[in-house]
Amino acid sequence: MSKLRIIVALDFGSAAEALKVVDQLDPQLCRLKIGMELFTATGPSLVEHLMSKGFDVFLDLKFHDIPTTVARACKAASSLGVWMLNVHALGGKRMLAAARDAIPQGSTKLIAVTLLTSMDQNDLDDIGLRGRSDEIVERLAQLSHDCALDGVVCSALEAPSLRQMLGSNFCLVTPGIRLAGNQSDDQKRITTPRQAILNGSSYLVIGRPITQAVDPLLACQQINAEIAGL
Ligand code: C5P
């Protein structure tokens, strides 16, 4: 597995704001994540521009639709040349299988979101999803694995059990990372980079601790130093 474990979340509303940060980063030290806000505002041209600067891009659009539509969207995203993209595991087995079929294994990494961490027990009750959230996460991660996806997005706190269940080749992509001394912002359950890797994370999605840092490049270097050799 590549040692480039940091994925910087570009949670911005315009290319100009995103590029202000990206211009201070180094593709040898991190990858980049573009979510639905930035992609909706800028379209594929920004993705192509960032790739031309040497960055791997995780296109975080969380596709969730009928299998044919998701398969076609995955194909379109993969043909942009992105490194990673994702779908919702709640779309079910046929949708996950169709997404997998659309993207040859070994090209763009295809991962799934299990349960959104914003969902609490009341939200699950409202939509009629029974069971404890950790059990639902495990079930959806197992389903993603069974459909030959490359991994899932999960909390670093869920990583130890998922790593044990799903083996060493399955990617665990974990947000909710904070450095010692960082404020937690709106994240409820946070983990340091070192602890996340020790828990079994493959890649760390990190937004504000890098994008709002006085020196984003230095923040990347410090995180890489913290996890080097793990
Ligand atoms: O700024 P911060 O490090 O909190 O950003 C985390 C990134 O990870 C954001 O892009 C957020 O949308 C994403 N994310 C998350 N929790 C999840 C899934 C994705 O924070 N469960």
CSV table of C-alpha atoms and ligand atoms in Angstrom, one decimal:
chain,number,residue,atom,x,y,z
A,1,MET,CA,0.0,0.0,0.0
A,2,SER,CA,1.2,3.5,-0.8
A,3,LYS,CA,2.7,5.4,2.1
A,4,LEU,CA,0.9,8.6,0.9
A,5,ARG,CA,-1.8,8.4,3.5
A,6,ILE,CA,-3.1,12.0,3.8
A,7,ILE,CA,-6.1,13.0,1.8
A,8,VAL,CA,-6.7,16.7,2.2
A,9,ALA,CA,-10.5,17.6,2.1
A,10,LEU,CA,-11.0,20.6,-0.1
A,11,ASP,CA,-14.3,21.8,1.4
A,12,PHE,CA,-14.5,25.0,-0.5
A,13,GLY,CA,-17.2,26.7,-2.7
A,14,SER,CA,-14.9,28.0,-5.4
A,15,ALA,CA,-11.8,27.0,-7.4
A,16,ALA,CA,-10.0,30.2,-6.3
A,17,GLU,CA,-10.4,29.3,-2.6
A,18,ALA,CA,-9.3,25.7,-3.2
A,19,LEU,CA,-6.3,26.7,-5.3
A,20,LYS,CA,-5.1,29.1,-2.6
A,21,VAL,CA,-4.6,26.1,-0.3
A,22,VAL,CA,-3.5,23.6,-3.0
A,23,ASP,CA,-0.8,26.0,-4.2
A,24,GLN,CA,0.8,25.6,-0.8
A,25,LEU,CA,0.6,21.7,-0.9
A,26,ASP,CA,2.9,19.1,-2.5
A,27,PRO,CA,1.6,16.0,-4.3
A,28,GLN,CA,4.5,14.1,-2.8
A,29,LEU,CA,3.0,14.6,0.6
A,30,CYS,CA,-0.7,14.3,0.2
A,31,ARG,CA,-3.7,13.5,-2.1
A,32,LEU,CA,-6.8,15.7,-2.4
A,33,LYS,CA,-10.5,15.1,-1.9
A,34,ILE,CA,-13.2,17.0,-3.9
A,35,GLY,CA,-16.7,16.8,-2.5
A,36,MET,CA,-20.1,17.7,-3.9
A,37,GLU,CA,-19.9,21.4,-3.0
A,38,LEU,CA,-16.6,22.1,-4.9
A,39,PHE,CA,-17.4,19.7,-7.8
A,40,THR,CA,-20.9,21.3,-8.3
A,41,ALA,CA,-19.3,24.8,-8.3
A,42,THR,CA,-16.4,24.0,-10.6
A,43,GLY,CA,-17.1,20.8,-12.6
A,44,PRO,CA,-14.5,18.4,-13.9
A,45,SER,CA,-12.1,21.2,-15.1
A,46,LEU,CA,-10.8,21.7,-11.5
A,47,VAL,CA,-10.3,17.9,-11.1
A,48,GLU,CA,-8.3,17.8,-14.3
A,49,HIS,CA,-6.3,20.9,-13.3
A,50,LEU,CA,-5.4,19.3,-9.9
A,51,MET,CA,-4.4,16.1,-11.6
A,52,SER,CA,-2.2,18.0,-14.1
A,53,LYS,CA,-0.3,19.4,-11.0
A,54,GLY,CA,0.5,15.8,-10.0
A,55,PHE,CA,-2.2,15.3,-7.3
A,56,ASP,CA,-4.2,12.1,-6.9
A,57,VAL,CA,-7.9,13.1,-6.6
A,58,PHE,CA,-10.6,11.3,-4.5
A,59,LEU,CA,-13.9,12.4,-6.0
A,60,ASP,CA,-16.3,12.2,-3.0
A,61,LEU,CA,-19.7,12.4,-4.7
A,62,LYS,CA,-21.3,9.5,-2.8
A,63,PHE,CA,-23.4,8.2,-5.7
A,64,HIS,CA,-26.7,6.5,-4.7
A,65,ASP,CA,-29.3,5.7,-7.5
A,66,ILE,CA,-30.5,2.8,-9.5
A,67,PRO,CA,-27.7,0.4,-10.5
A,68,THR,CA,-27.5,1.5,-14.2
A,69,THR,CA,-27.3,5.2,-13.4
A,70,VAL,CA,-24.7,4.7,-10.7
A,71,ALA,CA,-22.7,2.4,-13.0
A,72,ARG,CA,-22.7,5.1,-15.7
A,73,ALA,CA,-21.8,7.8,-13.2
A,74,CYS,CA,-18.9,5.7,-11.9
A,75,LYS,CA,-17.7,5.1,-15.4
A,76,ALA,CA,-17.8,8.9,-16.2
A,77,ALA,CA,-15.9,9.7,-13.0
A,78,SER,CA,-13.3,7.0,-13.6
A,79,SER,CA,-12.7,8.2,-17.1
A,80,LEU,CA,-11.7,11.6,-15.7
A,81,GLY,CA,-8.7,9.6,-14.3
A,82,VAL,CA,-9.5,10.1,-10.6
A,83,TRP,CA,-7.7,7.9,-8.1
A,84,MET,CA,-10.7,7.1,-5.9
A,85,LEU,CA,-14.5,7.6,-5.9
A,86,ASN,CA,-17.3,6.5,-3.7
A,87,VAL,CA,-21.0,5.3,-3.6
A,88,HIS,CA,-23.4,4.7,-0.8
A,89,ALA,CA,-23.5,1.1,0.4
A,90,LEU,CA,-27.2,1.7,1.3
A,91,GLY,CA,-27.9,1.6,-2.5
A,92,GLY,CA,-27.7,-2.2,-2.0
A,93,LYS,CA,-25.9,-5.2,-3.5
A,94,ARG,CA,-27.0,-4.8,-7.1
A,95,MET,CA,-26.0,-1.2,-7.1
A,96,LEU,CA,-22.6,-1.9,-5.6
A,97,ALA,CA,-22.0,-4.8,-8.0
A,98,ALA,CA,-23.0,-2.6,-11.0
A,99,ALA,CA,-20.6,0.1,-9.8
A,100,ARG,CA,-17.8,-2.5,-9.5
A,101,ASP,CA,-18.5,-3.9,-13.0
A,102,ALA,CA,-18.3,-0.4,-14.4
A,103,ILE,CA,-14.8,0.2,-13.1
A,104,PRO,CA,-12.0,-2.3,-13.8
A,105,GLN,CA,-10.3,-3.5,-10.6
A,106,GLY,CA,-6.9,-1.9,-10.3
A,107,SER,CA,-7.9,1.4,-11.9
A,108,THR,CA,-9.9,4.0,-9.9
A,109,LYS,CA,-10.4,2.8,-6.3
A,110,LEU,CA,-14.1,2.3,-5.6
A,111,ILE,CA,-15.1,2.6,-2.0
A,112,ALA,CA,-18.5,2.9,-0.2
A,113,VAL,CA,-19.9,5.1,2.5
A,114,THR,CA,-21.6,2.9,5.1
A,115,LEU,CA,-23.7,5.0,7.5
A,116,LEU,CA,-23.3,8.7,7.5
A,117,THR,CA,-21.8,9.6,10.9
A,118,SER,CA,-24.3,12.4,11.2
A,119,MET,CA,-27.2,9.8,11.6
A,120,ASP,CA,-28.1,9.3,15.2
A,121,GLN,CA,-30.6,6.7,16.6
A,122,ASN,CA,-33.6,9.0,16.0
A,123,ASP,CA,-32.6,9.4,12.3
A,124,LEU,CA,-32.2,5.6,12.0
A,125,ASP,CA,-35.7,5.1,13.6
A,126,ASP,CA,-37.2,7.7,11.3
A,127,ILE,CA,-36.2,5.8,8.2
A,128,GLY,CA,-37.0,2.4,9.7
A,129,LEU,CA,-33.4,1.2,9.9
A,130,ARG,CA,-33.3,-1.3,12.8
A,131,GLY,CA,-30.3,-2.3,14.9
A,132,ARG,CA,-27.4,-0.6,16.5
A,133,SER,CA,-25.4,1.8,14.3
A,134,ASP,CA,-22.2,-0.2,14.8
A,135,GLU,CA,-23.9,-3.4,13.6
A,136,ILE,CA,-25.3,-1.6,10.6
A,137,VAL,CA,-21.9,-0.2,9.7
A,138,GLU,CA,-20.3,-3.7,10.0
A,139,ARG,CA,-23.1,-5.2,7.8
A,140,LEU,CA,-22.7,-2.5,5.1
A,141,ALA,CA,-18.9,-2.8,5.2
A,142,GLN,CA,-19.2,-6.6,4.8
A,143,LEU,CA,-21.6,-6.1,1.9
A,144,SER,CA,-19.2,-3.7,0.2
A,145,HIS,CA,-16.4,-6.2,0.6
A,146,ASP,CA,-18.5,-9.1,-0.7
A,147,CYS,CA,-19.3,-6.9,-3.8
A,148,ALA,CA,-15.5,-6.6,-4.4
A,149,LEU,CA,-15.3,-2.9,-3.6
A,150,ASP,CA,-11.9,-1.7,-2.6
A,151,GLY,CA,-12.9,-0.3,0.8
A,152,VAL,CA,-15.2,1.9,2.9
A,153,VAL,CA,-15.2,5.3,4.6
A,154,CYS,CA,-15.4,4.8,8.4
A,155,SER,CA,-14.5,6.3,11.7
A,156,ALA,CA,-11.0,5.5,13.0
A,157,LEU,CA,-12.9,4.2,16.0
A,158,GLU,CA,-14.6,1.5,13.9
A,159,ALA,CA,-11.4,0.7,12.0
A,160,PRO,CA,-10.0,-2.0,14.4
A,161,SER,CA,-13.1,-4.3,14.1
A,162,LEU,CA,-13.5,-3.7,10.3
A,163,ARG,CA,-9.8,-4.4,9.8
A,164,GLN,CA,-10.1,-7.7,11.6
A,165,MET,CA,-13.4,-8.6,9.8
A,166,LEU,CA,-12.3,-7.6,6.3
A,167,GLY,CA,-8.6,-8.3,6.1
A,168,SER,CA,-5.5,-6.3,5.4
A,169,ASN,CA,-6.1,-5.5,1.7
A,170,PHE,CA,-9.4,-3.6,2.3
A,171,CYS,CA,-9.1,0.2,2.3
A,172,LEU,CA,-10.3,2.0,5.4
A,173,VAL,CA,-10.6,5.7,4.7
A,174,THR,CA,-11.1,7.7,7.9
A,175,PRO,CA,-12.2,11.3,8.5
A,176,GLY,CA,-12.5,12.8,12.0
A,177,ILE,CA,-8.8,13.3,12.4
A,178,ARG,CA,-7.4,16.0,14.7
A,179,LEU,CA,-3.9,16.8,15.8
A,180,ALA,CA,-3.0,17.2,19.5
A,181,GLY,CA,-4.0,20.8,20.3
A,182,ASN,CA,-6.4,21.2,17.4
A,183,GLN,CA,-10.0,22.3,18.1
A,184,SER,CA,-12.5,19.5,17.3
A,185,ASP,CA,-14.8,21.9,15.2
A,186,ASP,CA,-18.0,20.0,14.5
A,187,GLN,CA,-16.5,16.5,14.7
A,188,LYS,CA,-17.8,14.5,17.6
A,189,ARG,CA,-15.5,11.5,17.7
A,190,ILE,CA,-12.0,12.4,16.8
A,191,THR,CA,-8.7,10.5,16.6
A,192,THR,CA,-5.1,11.6,16.1
A,193,PRO,CA,-3.3,10.6,12.9
A,194,ARG,CA,-1.1,8.2,14.8
A,195,GLN,CA,-3.9,6.5,16.6
A,196,ALA,CA,-6.0,6.2,13.4
A,197,ILE,CA,-3.1,4.4,11.6
A,198,LEU,CA,-2.5,2.1,14.6
A,199,ASN,CA,-6.3,1.4,14.5
A,200,GLY,CA,-6.0,0.1,11.0
A,201,SER,CA,-6.8,3.2,8.8
A,202,SER,CA,-5.3,3.1,5.3
A,203,TYR,CA,-5.9,6.7,4.5
A,204,LEU,CA,-6.7,9.8,6.6
A,205,VAL,CA,-9.2,12.4,5.3
A,206,ILE,CA,-8.1,15.7,6.9
A,207,GLY,CA,-9.7,19.0,6.2
A,208,ARG,CA,-9.5,22.0,8.5
A,209,PRO,CA,-6.4,20.9,10.5
A,210,ILE,CA,-4.5,21.4,7.2
A,211,THR,CA,-6.6,23.8,5.1
A,212,GLN,CA,-7.0,26.3,8.0
A,213,ALA,CA,-3.4,25.9,9.2
A,214,VAL,CA,-1.2,28.9,9.1
A,215,ASP,CA,1.2,26.8,7.0
A,216,PRO,CA,-0.7,23.9,5.3
A,217,LEU,CA,2.5,22.3,3.9
A,218,LEU,CA,4.1,22.3,7.4
A,219,ALA,CA,0.9,20.7,8.8
A,220,CYS,CA,1.2,17.9,6.2
A,221,GLN,CA,4.9,17.4,6.9
A,222,GLN,CA,4.2,17.2,10.7
A,223,ILE,CA,1.4,14.6,10.2
A,224,ASN,CA,3.6,12.6,7.8
A,225,ALA,CA,6.4,12.6,10.4
A,226,GLU,CA,3.9,11.5,13.1
A,227,ILE,CA,2.8,8.4,11.1
A,228,ALA,CA,6.1,7.6,9.4
A,229,GLY,CA,7.2,4.0,9.9
A,230,LEU,CA,3.8,2.9,11.2
B,1,C5P,O1,-12.3,19.6,8.4
B,1,C5P,P1,-12.5,18.1,8.7
B,1,C5P,O2,-11.1,17.4,8.9
B,1,C5P,O3,-13.5,17.9,9.8
B,1,C5P,O4,-13.1,17.5,7.3
B,1,C5P,C1,-13.4,16.1,7.2
B,1,C5P,C2,-13.9,15.8,5.8
B,1,C5P,O5,-14.3,14.4,5.9
B,1,C5P,C3,-15.0,16.6,5.3
B,1,C5P,O6,-14.9,16.7,3.9
B,1,C5P,C4,-16.2,15.8,5.7
B,1,C5P,O7,-17.3,16.0,4.8
B,1,C5P,C5,-15.7,14.4,5.5
B,1,C5P,N1,-16.4,13.4,6.3
B,1,C5P,C6,-16.5,13.4,7.6
B,1,C5P,N2,-17.2,12.4,8.3
B,1,C5P,C7,-17.7,11.4,7.6
B,1,C5P,C8,-17.6,11.3,6.2
B,1,C5P,C9,-16.9,12.3,5.5
B,1,C5P,O8,-16.1,14.3,8.3
B,1,C5P,N3,-18.3,10.4,8.2
